[in-house]
Short mmCIF file of C-alpha atoms and ligand atoms in Angstrom, two decimals:
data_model
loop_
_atom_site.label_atom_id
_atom_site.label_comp_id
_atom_site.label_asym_id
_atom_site.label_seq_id
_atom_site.Cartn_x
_atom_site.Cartn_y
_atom_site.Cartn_z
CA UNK A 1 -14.69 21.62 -3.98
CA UNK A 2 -18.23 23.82 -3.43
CA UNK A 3 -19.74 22.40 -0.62
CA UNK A 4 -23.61 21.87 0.92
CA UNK A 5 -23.86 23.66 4.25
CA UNK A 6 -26.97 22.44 5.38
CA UNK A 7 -28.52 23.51 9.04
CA UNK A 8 -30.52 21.40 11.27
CA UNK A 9 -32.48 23.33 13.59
CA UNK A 10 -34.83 22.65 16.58
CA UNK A 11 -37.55 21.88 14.41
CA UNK A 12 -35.87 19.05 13.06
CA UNK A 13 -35.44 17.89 16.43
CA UNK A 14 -38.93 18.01 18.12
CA UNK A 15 -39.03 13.80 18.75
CA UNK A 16 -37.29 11.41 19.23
CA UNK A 17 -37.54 9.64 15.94
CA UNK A 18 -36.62 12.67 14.05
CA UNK A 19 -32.83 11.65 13.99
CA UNK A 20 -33.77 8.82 10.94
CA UNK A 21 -34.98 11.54 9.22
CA UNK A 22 -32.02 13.92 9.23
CA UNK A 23 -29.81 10.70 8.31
CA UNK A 24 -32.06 10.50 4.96
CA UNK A 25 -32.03 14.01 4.21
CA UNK A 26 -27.90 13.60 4.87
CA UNK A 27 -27.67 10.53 2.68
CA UNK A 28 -29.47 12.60 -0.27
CA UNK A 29 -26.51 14.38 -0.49
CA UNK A 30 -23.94 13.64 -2.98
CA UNK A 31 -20.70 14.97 -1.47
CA UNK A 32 -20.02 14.97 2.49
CA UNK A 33 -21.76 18.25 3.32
CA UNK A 34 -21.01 20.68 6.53
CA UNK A 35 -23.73 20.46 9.10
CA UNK A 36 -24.48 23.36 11.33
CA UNK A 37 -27.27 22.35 14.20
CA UNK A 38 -28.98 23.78 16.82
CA UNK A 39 -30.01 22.78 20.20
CA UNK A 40 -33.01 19.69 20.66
CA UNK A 41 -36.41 21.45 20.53
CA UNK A 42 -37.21 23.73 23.47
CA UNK A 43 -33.53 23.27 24.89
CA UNK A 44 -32.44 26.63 25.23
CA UNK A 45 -35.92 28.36 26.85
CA UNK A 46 -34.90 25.39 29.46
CA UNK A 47 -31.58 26.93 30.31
CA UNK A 48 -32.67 30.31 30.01
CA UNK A 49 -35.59 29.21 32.88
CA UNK A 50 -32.63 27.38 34.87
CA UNK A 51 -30.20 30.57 34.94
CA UNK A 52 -33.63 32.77 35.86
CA UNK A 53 -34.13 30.35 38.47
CA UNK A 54 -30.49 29.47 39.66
CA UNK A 55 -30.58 32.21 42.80
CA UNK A 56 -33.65 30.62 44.26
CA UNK A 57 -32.29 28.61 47.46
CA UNK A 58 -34.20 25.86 46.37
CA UNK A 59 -32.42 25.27 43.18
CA UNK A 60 -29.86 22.40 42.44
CA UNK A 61 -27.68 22.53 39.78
CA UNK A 62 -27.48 18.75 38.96
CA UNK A 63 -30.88 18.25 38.64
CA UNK A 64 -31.75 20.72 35.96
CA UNK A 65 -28.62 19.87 34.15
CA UNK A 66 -29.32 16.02 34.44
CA UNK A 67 -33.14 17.61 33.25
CA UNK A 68 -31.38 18.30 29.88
CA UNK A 69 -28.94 15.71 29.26
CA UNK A 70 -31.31 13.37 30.05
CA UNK A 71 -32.85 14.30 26.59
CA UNK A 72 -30.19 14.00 24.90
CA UNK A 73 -29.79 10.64 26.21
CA UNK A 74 -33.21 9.39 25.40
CA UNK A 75 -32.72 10.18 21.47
CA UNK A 76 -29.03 8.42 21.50
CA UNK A 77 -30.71 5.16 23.01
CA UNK A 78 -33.90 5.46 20.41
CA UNK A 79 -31.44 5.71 17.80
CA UNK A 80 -28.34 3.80 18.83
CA UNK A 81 -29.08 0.03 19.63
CA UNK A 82 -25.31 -0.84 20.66
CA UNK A 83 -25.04 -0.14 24.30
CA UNK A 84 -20.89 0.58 24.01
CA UNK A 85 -21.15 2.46 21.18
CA UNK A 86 -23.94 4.62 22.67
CA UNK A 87 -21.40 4.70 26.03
CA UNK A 88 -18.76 6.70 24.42
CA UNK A 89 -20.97 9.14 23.22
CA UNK A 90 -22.78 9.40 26.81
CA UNK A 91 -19.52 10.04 28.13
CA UNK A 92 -18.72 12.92 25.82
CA UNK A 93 -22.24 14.64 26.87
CA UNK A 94 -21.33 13.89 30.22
CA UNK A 95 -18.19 15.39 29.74
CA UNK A 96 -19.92 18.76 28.46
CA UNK A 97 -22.36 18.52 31.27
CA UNK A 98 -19.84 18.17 34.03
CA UNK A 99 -18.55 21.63 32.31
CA UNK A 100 -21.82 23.07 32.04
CA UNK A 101 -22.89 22.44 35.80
CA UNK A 102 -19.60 24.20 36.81
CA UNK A 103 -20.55 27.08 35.05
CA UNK A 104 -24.01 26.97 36.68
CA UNK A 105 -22.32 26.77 40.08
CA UNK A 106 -20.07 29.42 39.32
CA UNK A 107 -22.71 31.86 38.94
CA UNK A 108 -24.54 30.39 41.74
CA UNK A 109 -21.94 30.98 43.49
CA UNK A 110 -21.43 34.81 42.56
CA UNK A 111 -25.13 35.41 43.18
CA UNK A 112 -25.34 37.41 39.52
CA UNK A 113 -25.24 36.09 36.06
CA UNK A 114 -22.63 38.28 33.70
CA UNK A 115 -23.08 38.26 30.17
CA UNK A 116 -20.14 35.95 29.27
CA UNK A 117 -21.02 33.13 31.69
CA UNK A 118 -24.87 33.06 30.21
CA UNK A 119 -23.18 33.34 26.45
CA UNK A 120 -21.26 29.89 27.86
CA UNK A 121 -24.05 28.66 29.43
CA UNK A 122 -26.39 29.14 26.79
CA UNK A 123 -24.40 27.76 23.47
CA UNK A 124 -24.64 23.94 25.83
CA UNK A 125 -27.60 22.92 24.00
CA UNK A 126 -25.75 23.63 20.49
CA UNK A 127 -22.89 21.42 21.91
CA UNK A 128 -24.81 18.62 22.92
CA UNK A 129 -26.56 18.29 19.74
CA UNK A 130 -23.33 18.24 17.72
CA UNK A 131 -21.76 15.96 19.80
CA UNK A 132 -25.49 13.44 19.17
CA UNK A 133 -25.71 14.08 15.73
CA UNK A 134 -21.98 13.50 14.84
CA UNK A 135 -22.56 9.94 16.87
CA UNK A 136 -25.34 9.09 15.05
CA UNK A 137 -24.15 10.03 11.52
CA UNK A 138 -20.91 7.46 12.98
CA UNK A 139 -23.36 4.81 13.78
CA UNK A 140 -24.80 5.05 11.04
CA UNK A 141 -21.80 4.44 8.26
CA UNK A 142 -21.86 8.44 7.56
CA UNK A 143 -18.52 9.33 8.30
CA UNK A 144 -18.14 12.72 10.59
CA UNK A 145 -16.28 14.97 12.67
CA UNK A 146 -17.33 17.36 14.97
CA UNK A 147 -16.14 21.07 14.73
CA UNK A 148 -16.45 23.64 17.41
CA UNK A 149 -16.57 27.66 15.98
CA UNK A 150 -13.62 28.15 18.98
CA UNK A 151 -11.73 25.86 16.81
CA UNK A 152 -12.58 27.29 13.82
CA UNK A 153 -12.23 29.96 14.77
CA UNK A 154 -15.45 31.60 14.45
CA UNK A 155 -14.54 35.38 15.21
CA UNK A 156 -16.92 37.84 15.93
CA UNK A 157 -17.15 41.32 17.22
CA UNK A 158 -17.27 40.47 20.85
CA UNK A 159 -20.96 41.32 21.56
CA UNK A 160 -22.90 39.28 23.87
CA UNK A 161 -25.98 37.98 22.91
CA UNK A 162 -26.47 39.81 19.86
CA UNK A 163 -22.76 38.53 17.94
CA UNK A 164 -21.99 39.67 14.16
CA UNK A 165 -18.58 37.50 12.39
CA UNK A 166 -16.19 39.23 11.76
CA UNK A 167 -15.85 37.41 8.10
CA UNK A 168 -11.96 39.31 7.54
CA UNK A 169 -10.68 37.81 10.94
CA UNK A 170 -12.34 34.00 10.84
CA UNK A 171 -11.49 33.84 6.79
CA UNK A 172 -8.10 32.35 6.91
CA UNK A 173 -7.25 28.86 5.88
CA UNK A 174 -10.99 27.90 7.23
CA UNK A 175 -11.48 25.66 4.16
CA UNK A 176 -8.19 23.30 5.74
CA UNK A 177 -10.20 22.62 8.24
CA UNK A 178 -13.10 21.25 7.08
CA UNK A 179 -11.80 17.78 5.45
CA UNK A 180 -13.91 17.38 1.80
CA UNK A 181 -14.82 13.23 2.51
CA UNK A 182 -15.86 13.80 6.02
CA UNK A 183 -19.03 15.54 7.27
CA UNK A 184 -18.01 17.81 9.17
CA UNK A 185 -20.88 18.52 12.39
CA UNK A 186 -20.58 22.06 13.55
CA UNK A 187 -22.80 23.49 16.39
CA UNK A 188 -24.30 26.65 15.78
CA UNK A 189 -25.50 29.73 17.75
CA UNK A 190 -22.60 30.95 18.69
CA UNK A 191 -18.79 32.24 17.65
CA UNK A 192 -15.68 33.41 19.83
CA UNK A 193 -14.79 37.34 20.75
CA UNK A 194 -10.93 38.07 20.07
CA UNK A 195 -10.44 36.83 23.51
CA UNK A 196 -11.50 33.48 22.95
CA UNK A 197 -15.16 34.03 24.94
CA UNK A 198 -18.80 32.54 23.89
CA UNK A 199 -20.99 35.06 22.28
CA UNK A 200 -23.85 34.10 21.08
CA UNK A 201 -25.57 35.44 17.88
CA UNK A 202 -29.05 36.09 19.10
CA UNK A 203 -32.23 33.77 19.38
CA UNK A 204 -32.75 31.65 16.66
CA UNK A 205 -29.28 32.15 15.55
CA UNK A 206 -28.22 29.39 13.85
CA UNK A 207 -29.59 29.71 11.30
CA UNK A 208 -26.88 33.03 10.98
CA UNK A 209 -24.01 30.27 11.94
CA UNK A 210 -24.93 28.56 9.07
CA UNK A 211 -24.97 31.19 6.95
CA UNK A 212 -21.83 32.52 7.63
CA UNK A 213 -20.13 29.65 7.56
CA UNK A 214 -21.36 29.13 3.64
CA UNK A 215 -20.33 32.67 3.01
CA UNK A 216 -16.15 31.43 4.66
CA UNK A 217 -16.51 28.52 3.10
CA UNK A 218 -17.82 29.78 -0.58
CA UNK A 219 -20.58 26.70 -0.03
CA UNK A 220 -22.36 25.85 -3.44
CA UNK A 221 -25.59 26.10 -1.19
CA UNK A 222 -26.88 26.64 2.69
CA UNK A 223 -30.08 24.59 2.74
CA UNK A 224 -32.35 24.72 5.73
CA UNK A 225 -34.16 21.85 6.59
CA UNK A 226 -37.42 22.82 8.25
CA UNK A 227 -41.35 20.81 9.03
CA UNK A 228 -42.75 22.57 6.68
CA UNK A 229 -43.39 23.14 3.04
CA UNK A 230 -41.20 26.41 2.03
CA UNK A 231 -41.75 29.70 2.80
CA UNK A 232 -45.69 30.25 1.51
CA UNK A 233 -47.96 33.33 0.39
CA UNK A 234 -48.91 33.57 3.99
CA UNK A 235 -49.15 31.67 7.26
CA UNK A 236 -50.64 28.71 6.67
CA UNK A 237 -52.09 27.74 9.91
CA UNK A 238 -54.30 31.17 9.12
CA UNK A 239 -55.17 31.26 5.95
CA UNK A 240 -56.03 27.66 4.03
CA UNK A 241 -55.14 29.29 1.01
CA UNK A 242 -51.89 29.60 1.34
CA UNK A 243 -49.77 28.61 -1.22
CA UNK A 244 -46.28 27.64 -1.54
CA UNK A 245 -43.20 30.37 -2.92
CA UNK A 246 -40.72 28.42 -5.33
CA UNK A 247 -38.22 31.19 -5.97
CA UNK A 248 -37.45 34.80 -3.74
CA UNK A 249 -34.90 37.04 -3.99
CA UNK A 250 -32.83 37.81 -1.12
CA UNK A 251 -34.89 41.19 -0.36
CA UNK A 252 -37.96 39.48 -0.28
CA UNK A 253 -36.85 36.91 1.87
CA UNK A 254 -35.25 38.85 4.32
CA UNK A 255 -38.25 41.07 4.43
CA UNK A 256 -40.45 38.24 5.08
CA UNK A 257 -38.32 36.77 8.23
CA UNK A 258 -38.12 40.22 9.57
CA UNK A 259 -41.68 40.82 9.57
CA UNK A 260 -42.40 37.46 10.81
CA UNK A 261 -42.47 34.47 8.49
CA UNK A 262 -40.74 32.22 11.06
CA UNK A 263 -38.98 29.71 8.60
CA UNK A 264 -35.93 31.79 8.43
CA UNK A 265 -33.48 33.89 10.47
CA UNK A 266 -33.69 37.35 9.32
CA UNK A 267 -30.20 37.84 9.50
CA UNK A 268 -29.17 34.77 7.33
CA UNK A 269 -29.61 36.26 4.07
CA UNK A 270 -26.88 39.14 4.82
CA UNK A 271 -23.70 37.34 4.76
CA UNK A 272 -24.64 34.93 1.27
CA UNK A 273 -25.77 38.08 -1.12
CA UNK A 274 -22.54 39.79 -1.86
CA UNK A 275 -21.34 35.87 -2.75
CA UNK A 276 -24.68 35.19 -4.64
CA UNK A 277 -24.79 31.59 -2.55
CA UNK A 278 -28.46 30.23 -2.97
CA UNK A 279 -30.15 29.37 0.43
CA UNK A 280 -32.62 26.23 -0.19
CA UNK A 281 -35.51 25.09 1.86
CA UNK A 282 -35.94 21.85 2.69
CA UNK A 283 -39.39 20.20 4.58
CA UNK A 284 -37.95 16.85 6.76
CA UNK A 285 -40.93 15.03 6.55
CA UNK A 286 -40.52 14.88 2.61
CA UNK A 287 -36.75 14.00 3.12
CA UNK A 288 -37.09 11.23 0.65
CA UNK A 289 -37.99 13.50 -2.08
CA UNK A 290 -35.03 15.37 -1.33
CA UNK A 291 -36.70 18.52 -3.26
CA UNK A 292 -35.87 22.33 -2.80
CA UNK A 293 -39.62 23.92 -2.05
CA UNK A 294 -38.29 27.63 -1.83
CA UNK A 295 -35.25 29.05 -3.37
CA UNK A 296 -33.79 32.09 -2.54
CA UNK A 297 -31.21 34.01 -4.84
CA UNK A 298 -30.54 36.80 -6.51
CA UNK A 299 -32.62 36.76 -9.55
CA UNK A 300 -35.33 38.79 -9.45
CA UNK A 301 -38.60 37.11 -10.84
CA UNK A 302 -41.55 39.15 -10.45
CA UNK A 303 -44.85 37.74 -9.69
CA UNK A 304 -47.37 38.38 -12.32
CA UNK A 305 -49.15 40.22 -9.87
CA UNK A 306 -46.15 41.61 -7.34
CA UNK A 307 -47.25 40.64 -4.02
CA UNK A 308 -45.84 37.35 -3.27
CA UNK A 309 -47.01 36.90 0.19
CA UNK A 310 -48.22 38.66 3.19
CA UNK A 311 -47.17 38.25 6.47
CA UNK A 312 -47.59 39.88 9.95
CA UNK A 313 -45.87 39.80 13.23
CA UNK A 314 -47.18 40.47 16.83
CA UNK A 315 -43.90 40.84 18.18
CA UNK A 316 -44.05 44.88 18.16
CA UNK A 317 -45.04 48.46 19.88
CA UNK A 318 -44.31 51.88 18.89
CA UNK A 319 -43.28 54.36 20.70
CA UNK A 320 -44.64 58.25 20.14
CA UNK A 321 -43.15 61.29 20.72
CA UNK A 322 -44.89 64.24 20.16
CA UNK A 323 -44.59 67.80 20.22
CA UNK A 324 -45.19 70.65 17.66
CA UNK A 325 -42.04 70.87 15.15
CA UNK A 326 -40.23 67.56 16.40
CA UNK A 327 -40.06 66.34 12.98
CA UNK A 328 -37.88 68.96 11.84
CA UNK A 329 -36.18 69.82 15.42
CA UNK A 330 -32.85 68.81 14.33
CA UNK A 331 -31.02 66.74 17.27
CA UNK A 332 -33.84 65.00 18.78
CA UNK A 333 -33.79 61.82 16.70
CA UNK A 334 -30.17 61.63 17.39
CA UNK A 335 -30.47 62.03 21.07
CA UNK A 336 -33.52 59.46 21.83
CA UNK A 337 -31.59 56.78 19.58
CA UNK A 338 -28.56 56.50 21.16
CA UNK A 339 -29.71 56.27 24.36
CA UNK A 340 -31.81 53.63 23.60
CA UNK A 341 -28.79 51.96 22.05
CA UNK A 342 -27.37 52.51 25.33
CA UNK A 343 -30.00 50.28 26.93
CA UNK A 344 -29.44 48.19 24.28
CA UNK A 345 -33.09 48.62 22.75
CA UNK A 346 -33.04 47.64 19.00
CA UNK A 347 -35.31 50.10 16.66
CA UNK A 348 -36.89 48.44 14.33
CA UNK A 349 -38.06 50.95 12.00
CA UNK A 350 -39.19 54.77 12.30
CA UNK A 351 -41.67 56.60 11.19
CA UNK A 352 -41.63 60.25 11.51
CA UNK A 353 -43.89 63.51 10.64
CA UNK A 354 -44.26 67.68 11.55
CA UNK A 355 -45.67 66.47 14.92
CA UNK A 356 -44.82 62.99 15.59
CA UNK A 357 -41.83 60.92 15.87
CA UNK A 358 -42.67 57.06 15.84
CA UNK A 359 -40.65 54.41 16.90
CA UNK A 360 -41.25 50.83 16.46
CA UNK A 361 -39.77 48.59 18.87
CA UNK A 362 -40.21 44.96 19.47
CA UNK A 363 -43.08 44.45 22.36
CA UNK A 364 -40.94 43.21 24.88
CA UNK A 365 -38.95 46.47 24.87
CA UNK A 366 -41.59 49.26 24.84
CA UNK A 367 -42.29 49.70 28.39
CA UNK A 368 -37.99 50.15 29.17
CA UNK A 369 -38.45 52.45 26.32
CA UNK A 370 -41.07 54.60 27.26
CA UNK A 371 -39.40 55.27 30.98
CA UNK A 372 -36.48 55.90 29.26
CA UNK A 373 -37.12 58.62 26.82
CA UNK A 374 -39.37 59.52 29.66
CA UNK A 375 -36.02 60.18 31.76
CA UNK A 376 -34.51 62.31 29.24
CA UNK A 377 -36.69 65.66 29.51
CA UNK A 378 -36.45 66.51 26.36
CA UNK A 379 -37.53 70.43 25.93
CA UNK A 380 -39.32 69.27 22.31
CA UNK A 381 -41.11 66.65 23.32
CA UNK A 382 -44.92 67.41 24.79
CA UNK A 383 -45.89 63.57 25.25
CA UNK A 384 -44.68 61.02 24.63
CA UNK A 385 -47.07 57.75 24.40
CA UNK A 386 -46.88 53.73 23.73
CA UNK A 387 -48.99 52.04 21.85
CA UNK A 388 -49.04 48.32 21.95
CA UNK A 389 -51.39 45.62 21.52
CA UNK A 390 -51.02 46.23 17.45
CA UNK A 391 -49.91 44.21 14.39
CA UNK A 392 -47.84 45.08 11.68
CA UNK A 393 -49.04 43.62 8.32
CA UNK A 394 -45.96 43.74 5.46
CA UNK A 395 -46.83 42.79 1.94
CA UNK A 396 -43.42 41.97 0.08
CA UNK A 397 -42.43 41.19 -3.66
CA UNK A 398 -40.22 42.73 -5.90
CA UNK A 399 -41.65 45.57 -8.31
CA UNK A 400 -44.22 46.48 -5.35
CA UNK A 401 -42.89 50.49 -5.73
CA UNK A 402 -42.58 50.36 -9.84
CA UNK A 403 -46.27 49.02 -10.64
CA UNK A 404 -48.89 51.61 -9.96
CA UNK A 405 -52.03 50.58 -8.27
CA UNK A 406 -50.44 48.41 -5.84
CA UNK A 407 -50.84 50.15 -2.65
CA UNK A 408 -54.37 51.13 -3.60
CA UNK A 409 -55.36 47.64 -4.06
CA UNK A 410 -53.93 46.42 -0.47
CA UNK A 411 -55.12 49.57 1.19
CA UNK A 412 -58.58 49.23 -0.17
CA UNK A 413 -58.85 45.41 1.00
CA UNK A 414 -58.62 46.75 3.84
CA UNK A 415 -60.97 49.54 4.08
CA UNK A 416 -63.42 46.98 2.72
CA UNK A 417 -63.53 45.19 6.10
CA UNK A 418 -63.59 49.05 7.82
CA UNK A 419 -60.41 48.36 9.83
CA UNK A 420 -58.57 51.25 10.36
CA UNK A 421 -55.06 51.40 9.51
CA UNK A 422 -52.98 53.34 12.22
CA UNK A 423 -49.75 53.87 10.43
CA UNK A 424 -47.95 52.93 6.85
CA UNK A 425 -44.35 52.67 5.32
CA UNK A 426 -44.52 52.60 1.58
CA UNK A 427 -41.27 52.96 -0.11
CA UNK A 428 -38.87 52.65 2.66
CA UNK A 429 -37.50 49.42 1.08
CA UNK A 430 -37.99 48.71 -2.52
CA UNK A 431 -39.52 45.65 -1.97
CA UNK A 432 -41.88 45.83 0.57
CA UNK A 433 -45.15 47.84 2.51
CA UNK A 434 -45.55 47.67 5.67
CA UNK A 435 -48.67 49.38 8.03
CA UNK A 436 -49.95 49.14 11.74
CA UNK A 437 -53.51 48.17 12.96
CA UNK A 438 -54.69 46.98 16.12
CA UNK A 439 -54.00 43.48 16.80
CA UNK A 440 -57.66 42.36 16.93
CA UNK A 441 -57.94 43.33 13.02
CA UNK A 442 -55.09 41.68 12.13
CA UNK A 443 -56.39 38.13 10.84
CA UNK A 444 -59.17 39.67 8.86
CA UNK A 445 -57.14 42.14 7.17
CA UNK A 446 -54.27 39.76 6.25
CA UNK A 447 -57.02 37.29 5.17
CA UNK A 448 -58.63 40.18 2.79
CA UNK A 449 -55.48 41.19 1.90
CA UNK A 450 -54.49 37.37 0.60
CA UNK A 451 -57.62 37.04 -1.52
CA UNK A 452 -57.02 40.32 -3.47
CA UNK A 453 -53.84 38.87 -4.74
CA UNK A 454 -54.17 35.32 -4.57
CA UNK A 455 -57.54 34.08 -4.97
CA UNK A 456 -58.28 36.77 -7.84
CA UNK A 457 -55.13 37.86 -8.63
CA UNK A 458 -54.99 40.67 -11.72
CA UNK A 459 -58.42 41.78 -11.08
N1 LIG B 501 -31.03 27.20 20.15
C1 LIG B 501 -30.98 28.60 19.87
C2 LIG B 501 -32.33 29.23 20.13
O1 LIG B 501 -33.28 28.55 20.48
C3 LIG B 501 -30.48 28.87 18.49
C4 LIG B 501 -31.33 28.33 17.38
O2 LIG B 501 -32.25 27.54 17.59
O3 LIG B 501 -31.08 28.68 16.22
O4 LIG B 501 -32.46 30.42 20.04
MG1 LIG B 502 -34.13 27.34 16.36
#
């Protein structure tokens, strides 16, 4: 039988009250599906403050723990009017808390934090949650299990904080596991090394957990439940116009959550493509309706007039290396990239020329960057700069390189509002263009940009 994975993520678990909500949008479904979920809303920038905090002489251990569970415990008691049914399921938390404070002691203890313990550490919030959600599915005459990815198991290549599966390894008899008339409540976030250890897959990674558990399971679909209506032709707390995308391909959609549209893990369209497995969105607050507002697959369905939405993110810098003839000095590329892999600096794209070598980074890792590559004395390199405080606008649909006239009608949006445009990729994926400005331009330009194609589209 093709299963439903369906994720639950923090959005779905801002208040208190959201857990009758989830219980409708579980009901809707016609065969038990396979829940992944993430932590409650705001749960794991908590522990990430507490282990920050945790060498300050000041700090005690069963406080912030008790801090968190006592969360936990506030949405079991709002949801779960029998005090010894709620019991059993406080003593499971507590269970996982006891655990979770001796980990905090441990590194307490050790006066340092090493990447395995905070892997541990941090997948607690993903652990509660299953272990609330599977009790209140009980409660409520939905019939479910909870199962952890070290019982799985959910392999992956060992890296902490930034896991991939290994799908060959954690592919075996998975399916036994999962039996077809239970639901079966997994939490996400996070899979086991070879050697049995935590590793996380990277903020906002459940959403990946979810995926790759459709892709080991063959799921008929992953739907992500989210507050809000689908992904949409821009952000719609920006631009009023905005309006909802029914269908993307997988392209597009990865494209979007990479340059920003927040509804999606960028790395949760890789593992369903190769297996054509539709992700659905889902808004909770219309869980009644039980209706799919975006859906993402492989058929490509071009927009009449290409661009289906625009989006922008904040979260980057770029990095400049200059010098006459670096852009065809071979080596140098090589040399600057794996040392920042070293540091373990992720490049996000590059852009290179004759004179210039840029490369974008996210904004929290420019300034490691830039002393870096600044340590390397590289004979080729005259100066090397960082620019941040810019935007990076990407307008994505399918057919954006085959119809002419494309580029010339985003470009000239924006030269219409005189904002200067520091930097462009056209072309480097088929299905999206992507360009730099300074931050401070970045509303009006995406605004322009939106009204070309949506608010007179074909003109
Ligand atoms: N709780 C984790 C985070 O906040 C994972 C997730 O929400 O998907 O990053
Ligand atoms: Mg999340």
């Amino acid at each position: 039988m093709h299963r439903n994975v369906v994720k639950f993520g923090g959005s779905n678990l801002k208040c208190k009250s959201d857990l009758q909500k989830i219980i409708t949008a579980v009901k809707s479904y016609e065969n038990p599906p396979v829940i992944v979920v993430s932590a409650l809303y705001g749960i794991t920038d908590k522990i990430i403050g507490i282990i920050k905090n945790i060498h300050q002489k000041e700090t005690s251990v069963q406080d912030c723990v008790s801090e968190i569970t006592v969360q936990y415990i506030e949405v079991l008691n709002e949801n779960i009017g029998d005090i010894n049914y709620r019991a059993k399921i406080i003593s499971e938390i507590e269970k996982r808390a006891e655990k979770l404070t001796q980990f905090l002691q441990g590194i307490q203890c050790i006066e340092e934090t090493p990447d395995f313990l905070s892997d541990r550490i941090l997948s607690y919030g993903e652990r509660f949650s299953s272990v609330l959600l599977t009790g209140i599915l009980n409660f409520n005459g939905l019939k479910s299990g909870e199962i952890l990815p070290e019982e799985i198991p959910l392999f992956t290549d060992g890296e902490f904080g930034n896991a991939s599966v290994d799908f060959e390894k954690s592919a075996p008899g998975i399916s036994n596991l999962f039996p077809p008339n239970t639901i079966c409540v997994v939490p996400g976030f996070y899979g086991v090394s070879s050697e049995y250890k935590v590793t996380l897959f990277g903020r906002g990674g459940s959403d990946y957990s979810a995926a790759a558990l459709a892709r080991l399971l063959n799921a008929k679909t992953l739907d992500v439940w989210k507050d809000v209506d689908g992904f949409m032709s821009s952000d719609p707390r920006l631009i009023k116009t905005a309006q909802k995308i029914d269908k993307l391909t997988y392209k597009e959609a990865a494209e979007l959550a990479y340059f920003g549209a927040a509804i999606l893990h960028p790395r949760a369209v890789e593992p369903l493509i190769e297996a054509k497995i539709p992700i659905r969105i889902f808004n909770i607050n219309k869980a009644d309706e039980f209706n799919a507002l975006t859906e993402i697959n492989c058929h490509e369905n071009h927009h009449s007039d290409i661009i289906k939405s625009v989006t922008f993110s904040e979260d980057f810098g770029v990095l400049k290396l200059k010098g006459p003839g670096v852009g065809i000095k071979p080596g140098i590329l090589a040399k600057v990239t794996t040392l920042l892999d070293e540091k373990n600096i992720n490049i996000r794209s590059v852009i290179t020329s004759q004179i210039a070598i840029n490369i974008l980074l996210s904004a929290k890792d420019l300034q490691k960057a830039f002393e870096t590559v600044s340590g390397m004395n590289l004979q080729a390199i005259s100066e090397i700069q960082q620019r941040d405080g810019i935007s990076v606008i990407a307008t994505v649909g399918e057919g954006i390189l085959e119809k002419p006239g494309i580029a010339a009608r985003i470009f000239s949006a924006v030269a219409r509002k005189n904002i200067n445009i520091e930097m462009i990729a056209f072309g480097a994926s088929q299905v999206s263009a992507y360009f730099l400005l300074a931050k401070e331009d970045c509303f009006e330009a995406v605004s322009e940009i939106h009204d070309e194609f949506f608010t007179n589209p074909g003109l």
